[in-house]
Short mmCIF file of N, CA and C in Angstrom, two decimals:
data_model
loop_
_atom_site.label_atom_id
_atom_site.label_comp_id
_atom_site.label_asym_id
_atom_site.label_seq_id
_atom_site.Cartn_x
_atom_site.Cartn_y
_atom_site.Cartn_z
N MET K 1 -16.64 -13.65 -48.20
CA MET K 1 -16.34 -14.92 -47.65
C MET K 1 -15.47 -14.58 -46.34
N ASN K 2 -14.33 -13.87 -46.73
CA ASN K 2 -13.27 -13.50 -45.80
C ASN K 2 -13.90 -12.77 -44.40
N LYS K 3 -14.99 -11.97 -44.74
CA LYS K 3 -15.52 -11.11 -43.84
C LYS K 3 -16.77 -12.01 -43.03
N THR K 4 -17.19 -12.81 -43.62
CA THR K 4 -18.38 -13.78 -42.88
C THR K 4 -17.84 -14.53 -41.96
N ILE K 5 -16.83 -15.13 -41.95
CA ILE K 5 -16.13 -16.03 -40.90
C ILE K 5 -15.93 -15.36 -39.69
N PRO K 6 -15.23 -14.05 -39.73
CA PRO K 6 -15.20 -13.54 -38.50
C PRO K 6 -16.45 -12.79 -37.96
N ALA K 7 -17.17 -12.45 -38.63
CA ALA K 7 -18.60 -12.09 -38.16
C ALA K 7 -19.37 -13.00 -37.68
N LEU K 8 -19.25 -14.31 -38.10
CA LEU K 8 -19.98 -15.34 -37.30
C LEU K 8 -19.34 -15.80 -36.24
N ALA K 9 -18.02 -15.78 -36.25
CA ALA K 9 -17.45 -16.23 -34.94
C ALA K 9 -17.58 -15.45 -33.73
N VAL K 10 -17.76 -13.98 -34.07
CA VAL K 10 -18.19 -13.03 -33.20
C VAL K 10 -19.39 -13.18 -32.71
N GLY K 11 -20.54 -13.51 -33.64
CA GLY K 11 -21.54 -13.56 -33.32
C GLY K 11 -21.95 -14.84 -32.36
N LEU K 12 -21.31 -15.88 -32.57
CA LEU K 12 -21.33 -17.34 -32.00
C LEU K 12 -20.84 -17.03 -30.64
N LEU K 13 -19.61 -16.29 -30.47
CA LEU K 13 -19.05 -16.08 -29.14
C LEU K 13 -20.02 -14.99 -28.22
N THR K 14 -20.50 -14.28 -28.95
CA THR K 14 -21.55 -13.50 -28.28
C THR K 14 -22.72 -14.16 -27.43
N VAL K 15 -23.21 -15.14 -28.33
CA VAL K 15 -24.38 -16.05 -27.81
C VAL K 15 -23.80 -16.90 -26.68
N LEU K 16 -22.59 -17.43 -26.94
CA LEU K 16 -22.05 -18.32 -25.80
C LEU K 16 -21.78 -17.71 -24.57
N THR K 17 -21.38 -16.48 -24.69
CA THR K 17 -20.80 -15.77 -23.35
C THR K 17 -22.22 -14.89 -22.82
N SER K 18 -23.36 -15.07 -23.28
CA SER K 18 -24.34 -14.40 -22.89
C SER K 18 -25.56 -14.92 -22.28
N GLU K 19 -26.28 -14.15 -21.62
CA GLU K 19 -27.56 -14.83 -20.78
C GLU K 19 -28.69 -14.32 -21.68
N PRO K 20 -29.74 -15.30 -21.76
CA PRO K 20 -31.11 -15.12 -22.34
C PRO K 20 -31.78 -14.07 -21.71
N ASN K 21 -32.26 -13.21 -22.44
CA ASN K 21 -33.32 -12.20 -21.95
C ASN K 21 -34.48 -11.91 -22.59
N VAL K 22 -35.62 -12.54 -22.03
CA VAL K 22 -36.93 -12.82 -22.73
C VAL K 22 -37.63 -11.60 -22.42
N HIS K 23 -38.04 -10.99 -23.74
CA HIS K 23 -38.90 -9.61 -23.59
C HIS K 23 -40.35 -9.85 -23.55
N ALA K 24 -41.29 -8.97 -23.39
CA ALA K 24 -42.56 -9.18 -23.15
C ALA K 24 -43.32 -9.65 -24.29
N ASN K 25 -42.75 -9.23 -25.57
CA ASN K 25 -43.35 -9.74 -26.73
C ASN K 25 -42.78 -10.99 -27.30
N GLY K 26 -42.16 -11.75 -26.35
CA GLY K 26 -41.88 -13.24 -26.45
C GLY K 26 -40.48 -13.50 -27.12
N HIS K 27 -39.58 -12.18 -27.73
CA HIS K 27 -38.57 -12.26 -28.29
C HIS K 27 -37.57 -12.58 -27.24
N ILE K 28 -36.31 -13.37 -27.67
CA ILE K 28 -35.27 -13.44 -26.94
C ILE K 28 -34.22 -12.70 -27.56
N SER K 29 -33.40 -12.11 -26.54
CA SER K 29 -32.14 -11.52 -27.04
C SER K 29 -31.24 -11.96 -25.96
N PHE K 30 -29.90 -11.65 -26.27
CA PHE K 30 -28.82 -12.14 -25.37
C PHE K 30 -28.09 -10.90 -24.99
N VAL K 31 -27.77 -11.02 -23.56
CA VAL K 31 -27.24 -9.92 -22.70
C VAL K 31 -25.69 -10.43 -22.36
N PRO K 32 -24.74 -9.97 -22.91
CA PRO K 32 -23.46 -10.17 -22.39
C PRO K 32 -23.23 -10.56 -20.84
N SER K 33 -22.68 -11.65 -20.38
CA SER K 33 -22.87 -11.83 -18.89
C SER K 33 -22.46 -10.87 -18.13
N ALA K 34 -21.29 -9.99 -18.54
CA ALA K 34 -20.85 -8.85 -17.69
C ALA K 34 -22.12 -8.01 -17.60
N GLU K 35 -22.75 -7.71 -18.61
CA GLU K 35 -23.80 -6.73 -18.61
C GLU K 35 -24.92 -7.20 -17.69
N ALA K 36 -25.21 -8.42 -17.73
CA ALA K 36 -26.15 -9.14 -16.94
C ALA K 36 -25.85 -8.90 -15.56
N ALA K 37 -24.59 -9.15 -15.18
CA ALA K 37 -24.19 -9.02 -13.71
C ALA K 37 -24.23 -7.49 -13.32
N MET K 38 -24.24 -6.59 -14.12
CA MET K 38 -24.29 -5.41 -13.75
C MET K 38 -25.66 -4.72 -13.84
N SER K 39 -26.58 -5.60 -14.07
CA SER K 39 -28.19 -5.15 -14.31
C SER K 39 -28.61 -4.60 -13.01
N SER K 40 -28.29 -5.06 -11.66
CA SER K 40 -28.77 -4.51 -10.41
C SER K 40 -28.30 -2.94 -10.46
N LYS K 41 -29.09 -2.13 -9.50
CA LYS K 41 -28.62 -0.86 -9.49
C LYS K 41 -27.43 -0.75 -8.74
N LEU K 42 -26.98 -1.56 -8.04
CA LEU K 42 -25.77 -1.32 -7.25
C LEU K 42 -24.56 -1.90 -8.21
N GLY K 43 -24.78 -2.73 -9.09
CA GLY K 43 -23.92 -3.49 -9.71
C GLY K 43 -23.72 -4.80 -9.51
N ASP K 44 -22.66 -5.40 -9.56
CA ASP K 44 -22.20 -6.78 -9.49
C ASP K 44 -22.10 -7.09 -8.08
N LEU K 45 -22.81 -7.74 -7.27
CA LEU K 45 -22.80 -8.29 -5.93
C LEU K 45 -22.11 -9.49 -5.92
N THR K 46 -21.63 -10.22 -6.83
CA THR K 46 -21.40 -11.53 -6.77
C THR K 46 -20.06 -11.69 -5.72
N PRO K 47 -19.12 -10.75 -5.82
CA PRO K 47 -18.05 -11.10 -4.86
C PRO K 47 -18.45 -11.06 -3.36
N PHE K 48 -19.45 -10.07 -2.96
CA PHE K 48 -19.94 -10.06 -1.70
C PHE K 48 -21.00 -11.25 -1.21
N ARG K 49 -21.69 -11.77 -2.26
CA ARG K 49 -22.46 -12.80 -2.07
C ARG K 49 -21.69 -13.96 -1.85
N THR K 50 -20.60 -14.19 -2.63
CA THR K 50 -19.64 -15.40 -2.30
C THR K 50 -19.26 -15.51 -0.87
N ILE K 51 -18.80 -14.20 -0.47
CA ILE K 51 -18.35 -14.35 0.80
C ILE K 51 -19.39 -14.83 1.92
N VAL K 52 -20.73 -14.35 1.69
CA VAL K 52 -21.87 -14.66 2.64
C VAL K 52 -22.14 -16.15 2.43
N VAL K 53 -22.06 -16.56 1.25
CA VAL K 53 -22.28 -17.93 1.17
C VAL K 53 -21.14 -19.03 1.78
N ASP K 54 -20.04 -18.31 1.77
CA ASP K 54 -18.86 -18.95 2.50
C ASP K 54 -19.14 -18.95 4.16
N VAL K 55 -19.57 -17.89 4.58
CA VAL K 55 -19.84 -17.71 5.94
C VAL K 55 -21.07 -18.66 6.47
N SER K 56 -22.04 -18.79 5.56
CA SER K 56 -23.24 -19.63 5.85
C SER K 56 -22.60 -21.15 5.86
N ALA K 57 -21.88 -21.57 4.96
CA ALA K 57 -21.24 -22.80 4.91
C ALA K 57 -20.43 -23.36 6.26
N LEU K 58 -19.71 -22.28 6.54
CA LEU K 58 -19.10 -22.25 7.97
C LEU K 58 -20.03 -22.39 9.09
N LEU K 59 -21.08 -21.92 9.07
CA LEU K 59 -22.09 -21.72 10.15
C LEU K 59 -22.73 -22.99 10.20
N ASP K 60 -23.04 -23.61 9.09
CA ASP K 60 -23.60 -24.95 8.89
C ASP K 60 -22.73 -26.13 9.27
N LYS K 61 -21.36 -25.76 9.38
CA LYS K 61 -20.27 -26.71 10.02
C LYS K 61 -20.32 -26.62 11.49
N GLY K 62 -20.73 -25.42 11.97
CA GLY K 62 -20.61 -25.20 13.39
C GLY K 62 -19.27 -24.41 13.63
N ASP K 63 -18.60 -23.94 12.75
CA ASP K 63 -17.39 -23.25 12.88
C ASP K 63 -17.55 -21.91 12.76
N LEU K 64 -18.18 -21.37 14.14
CA LEU K 64 -18.24 -20.07 14.36
C LEU K 64 -17.06 -19.10 14.14
N ALA K 65 -16.13 -19.45 14.57
CA ALA K 65 -14.78 -18.97 14.74
C ALA K 65 -14.42 -18.40 13.32
N LYS K 66 -14.20 -19.46 12.52
CA LYS K 66 -13.93 -19.34 11.13
C LYS K 66 -14.97 -18.33 10.40
N ALA K 67 -16.16 -18.42 10.80
CA ALA K 67 -17.53 -17.86 10.28
C ALA K 67 -17.27 -16.18 10.59
N LYS K 68 -16.68 -16.08 11.79
CA LYS K 68 -16.40 -14.82 12.30
C LYS K 68 -15.34 -14.04 11.45
N THR K 69 -14.26 -14.87 11.21
CA THR K 69 -13.14 -14.42 10.63
C THR K 69 -13.30 -14.00 8.81
N ARG K 70 -14.26 -14.89 8.38
CA ARG K 70 -14.51 -14.68 6.97
C ARG K 70 -15.56 -13.49 6.55
N ILE K 71 -16.45 -13.30 7.62
CA ILE K 71 -17.42 -12.23 7.54
C ILE K 71 -16.51 -10.94 7.82
N LYS K 72 -15.30 -10.94 8.05
CA LYS K 72 -14.56 -9.70 8.43
C LYS K 72 -14.19 -9.29 7.01
N ASP K 73 -13.90 -10.47 5.98
CA ASP K 73 -13.37 -9.99 4.72
C ASP K 73 -14.71 -9.24 3.88
N LEU K 74 -16.02 -9.81 4.21
CA LEU K 74 -17.20 -9.09 3.50
C LEU K 74 -17.23 -7.58 4.18
N GLU K 75 -16.80 -7.22 5.25
CA GLU K 75 -17.03 -5.97 6.14
C GLU K 75 -15.80 -5.03 5.27
N THR K 76 -14.69 -5.52 5.18
CA THR K 76 -13.63 -4.82 4.46
C THR K 76 -14.00 -4.45 3.14
N GLN K 77 -14.37 -5.52 2.46
CA GLN K 77 -14.67 -5.29 0.83
C GLN K 77 -15.56 -4.72 0.57
N TRP K 78 -16.96 -4.64 1.40
CA TRP K 78 -18.02 -3.79 1.31
C TRP K 78 -17.76 -2.18 1.73
N ASP K 79 -16.82 -2.16 2.70
CA ASP K 79 -16.30 -0.85 2.97
C ASP K 79 -15.56 -0.09 1.96
N GLU K 80 -14.74 -0.97 1.31
CA GLU K 80 -13.86 -0.47 0.18
C GLU K 80 -14.63 -0.10 -1.11
N ALA K 81 -15.74 -0.79 -1.34
CA ALA K 81 -16.48 -0.35 -2.45
C ALA K 81 -17.80 0.46 -2.21
N GLU K 82 -17.70 1.18 -0.99
CA GLU K 82 -18.76 1.94 -0.65
C GLU K 82 -19.00 3.24 -1.83
N ALA K 83 -17.69 3.86 -1.98
CA ALA K 83 -17.68 4.98 -2.72
C ALA K 83 -18.25 4.71 -4.21
N ALA K 84 -18.02 3.39 -4.55
CA ALA K 84 -18.58 3.00 -6.01
C ALA K 84 -19.93 2.79 -6.13
N LEU K 85 -20.32 1.99 -4.91
CA LEU K 85 -21.67 1.34 -4.83
C LEU K 85 -22.72 2.45 -4.47
N LYS K 86 -22.56 3.00 -3.29
CA LYS K 86 -23.57 4.11 -2.63
C LYS K 86 -24.22 4.87 -3.71
N PRO K 87 -23.25 5.57 -4.45
CA PRO K 87 -23.97 6.68 -5.26
C PRO K 87 -24.84 6.21 -6.38
N ARG K 88 -24.69 4.63 -6.62
CA ARG K 88 -25.67 4.20 -7.63
C ARG K 88 -26.91 4.11 -7.16
N ALA K 89 -27.13 3.53 -6.02
CA ALA K 89 -28.48 3.26 -5.49
C ALA K 89 -28.50 3.51 -3.85
N ALA K 90 -28.59 4.42 -3.11
CA ALA K 90 -28.23 4.78 -1.76
C ALA K 90 -29.06 3.99 -0.92
N ALA K 91 -30.49 4.06 -1.07
CA ALA K 91 -31.29 3.14 -0.34
C ALA K 91 -31.02 1.57 -0.46
N ASP K 92 -30.64 1.06 -1.58
CA ASP K 92 -30.54 -0.26 -1.59
C ASP K 92 -28.88 -0.61 -0.84
N TRP K 93 -27.79 0.24 -1.05
CA TRP K 93 -26.76 0.06 -0.52
C TRP K 93 -27.08 0.03 1.08
N HIS K 94 -27.82 0.93 1.71
CA HIS K 94 -28.03 1.16 2.99
C HIS K 94 -29.05 -0.40 3.46
N THR K 95 -29.63 -0.64 2.84
CA THR K 95 -30.42 -2.00 3.16
C THR K 95 -29.49 -3.18 3.09
N VAL K 96 -28.49 -3.20 2.32
CA VAL K 96 -27.52 -4.33 2.49
C VAL K 96 -26.65 -3.90 3.55
N ASP K 97 -26.24 -2.77 3.69
CA ASP K 97 -25.36 -2.44 4.71
C ASP K 97 -25.74 -2.78 5.97
N LYS K 98 -27.18 -2.46 6.25
CA LYS K 98 -27.83 -2.76 7.70
C LYS K 98 -27.89 -4.26 7.84
N ALA K 99 -28.01 -5.03 6.91
CA ALA K 99 -28.10 -6.62 6.97
C ALA K 99 -26.59 -7.12 7.28
N ILE K 100 -25.76 -6.52 6.69
CA ILE K 100 -24.32 -6.87 7.01
C ILE K 100 -24.11 -6.54 8.20
N ASP K 101 -24.49 -5.26 8.95
CA ASP K 101 -24.24 -5.00 10.36
C ASP K 101 -24.84 -5.98 11.31
N ARG K 102 -25.98 -6.53 10.89
CA ARG K 102 -26.71 -7.45 11.78
C ARG K 102 -25.90 -8.76 11.89
N ALA K 103 -25.45 -9.02 10.78
CA ALA K 103 -24.77 -10.46 10.62
C ALA K 103 -23.37 -10.27 11.42
N LEU K 104 -22.82 -9.17 11.22
CA LEU K 104 -21.73 -8.92 12.07
C LEU K 104 -21.91 -8.76 13.40
N GLU K 105 -22.88 -8.20 13.85
CA GLU K 105 -23.17 -8.24 15.26
C GLU K 105 -23.38 -9.56 15.96
N ALA K 106 -24.01 -10.37 15.18
CA ALA K 106 -24.49 -11.59 15.75
C ALA K 106 -23.28 -12.63 15.86
N LEU K 107 -22.17 -12.45 14.91
CA LEU K 107 -20.98 -13.40 14.82
C LEU K 107 -20.13 -12.68 16.02
N ARG K 108 -20.32 -11.26 16.31
CA ARG K 108 -19.25 -10.75 17.02
C ARG K 108 -19.56 -10.77 18.59
N THR K 109 -20.55 -11.28 19.01
CA THR K 109 -21.15 -11.26 20.48
C THR K 109 -20.19 -11.87 21.01
N SER K 110 -20.07 -11.85 22.53
CA SER K 110 -19.09 -12.44 23.38
C SER K 110 -19.26 -13.96 23.32
N THR K 111 -20.56 -14.30 23.15
CA THR K 111 -21.25 -15.88 23.00
C THR K 111 -21.97 -15.83 21.92
N PRO K 112 -21.61 -16.00 20.80
CA PRO K 112 -22.44 -16.14 19.50
C PRO K 112 -23.49 -17.15 19.57
N ASP K 113 -24.54 -17.06 19.29
CA ASP K 113 -25.63 -17.83 19.32
C ASP K 113 -25.84 -18.40 17.74
N ALA K 114 -25.52 -19.85 17.63
CA ALA K 114 -25.23 -20.15 16.23
C ALA K 114 -26.92 -19.95 15.33
N THR K 115 -27.88 -20.14 15.95
CA THR K 115 -29.14 -19.91 15.50
C THR K 115 -29.17 -18.61 14.72
N LYS K 116 -28.98 -17.67 15.77
CA LYS K 116 -29.14 -16.30 15.47
C LYS K 116 -28.13 -15.84 14.29
N CYS K 117 -26.96 -16.41 14.37
CA CYS K 117 -25.88 -16.17 13.29
C CYS K 117 -26.43 -16.52 12.03
N LYS K 118 -27.09 -17.84 11.86
CA LYS K 118 -27.56 -18.43 10.77
C LYS K 118 -28.72 -17.60 10.26
N GLN K 119 -29.47 -17.07 11.26
CA GLN K 119 -30.60 -16.21 10.82
C GLN K 119 -30.41 -15.09 10.06
N SER K 120 -29.28 -14.37 10.72
CA SER K 120 -28.91 -13.09 10.06
C SER K 120 -28.10 -13.18 8.91
N VAL K 121 -27.44 -14.40 8.71
CA VAL K 121 -26.79 -14.54 7.33
C VAL K 121 -27.78 -14.87 6.22
N ALA K 122 -28.78 -15.62 6.86
CA ALA K 122 -29.79 -16.15 5.72
C ALA K 122 -30.47 -14.73 5.45
N GLU K 123 -30.85 -13.90 6.45
CA GLU K 123 -31.57 -12.71 5.83
C GLU K 123 -30.78 -11.60 4.87
N LEU K 124 -29.17 -11.95 5.43
CA LEU K 124 -28.48 -10.94 4.38
C LEU K 124 -28.35 -11.49 2.93
N LEU K 125 -28.24 -12.89 2.93
CA LEU K 125 -28.26 -13.48 1.54
C LEU K 125 -29.52 -13.11 0.80
N SER K 126 -30.45 -13.05 1.42
CA SER K 126 -31.86 -12.84 0.97
C SER K 126 -31.91 -11.62 0.42
N ILE K 127 -31.44 -10.58 1.29
CA ILE K 127 -31.45 -9.26 1.18
C ILE K 127 -30.75 -8.86 -0.40
N MET K 128 -29.49 -9.49 -0.28
CA MET K 128 -28.69 -9.33 -1.28
C MET K 128 -29.02 -9.66 -2.68
N ASP K 129 -29.96 -10.90 -2.77
CA ASP K 129 -30.57 -11.46 -3.70
C ASP K 129 -31.73 -10.54 -4.23
N SER K 130 -32.45 -10.07 -3.23
CA SER K 130 -33.60 -9.21 -3.63
C SER K 130 -33.08 -7.87 -4.46
N VAL K 131 -31.98 -7.37 -3.70
CA VAL K 131 -31.40 -6.09 -4.31
C VAL K 131 -30.85 -6.34 -5.47
N GLY K 132 -30.21 -7.49 -5.61
CA GLY K 132 -29.41 -7.62 -6.88
C GLY K 132 -30.32 -7.89 -8.09
N LYS K 133 -31.64 -8.07 -7.79
CA LYS K 133 -32.58 -8.22 -8.89
C LYS K 133 -33.33 -6.95 -9.12
N SER K 134 -32.94 -5.85 -8.72
CA SER K 134 -33.69 -4.42 -8.88
C SER K 134 -33.26 -3.99 -10.07
#
């Protein structure tokens, strides 16, 4: 009995902090959330994606200046993470990096076009999501 309660507690905690993973045979297993986040080749892109979502929200508000400032955070963090991310999946890293460059370029022109900025940021978000599922 003394060993059953801690084992039950650990099992319950594992299920509550996990994400379901349905297998081809119909069985469901649970993958710890941290492991699920690391399932893409590049690893967890959530911190980078969060910045892109912030930039997108600023663009939707028409605040190009703040969007330009916020995307600098993405550039800095992406560059700092390059040594850890790029060796995992160089092709995916380059795909995301090029999309980041296009978004930076759109926001940094002398007279940014809001439509082009929104388009490049939406494309970046889409690419991050597709790479994150690989």
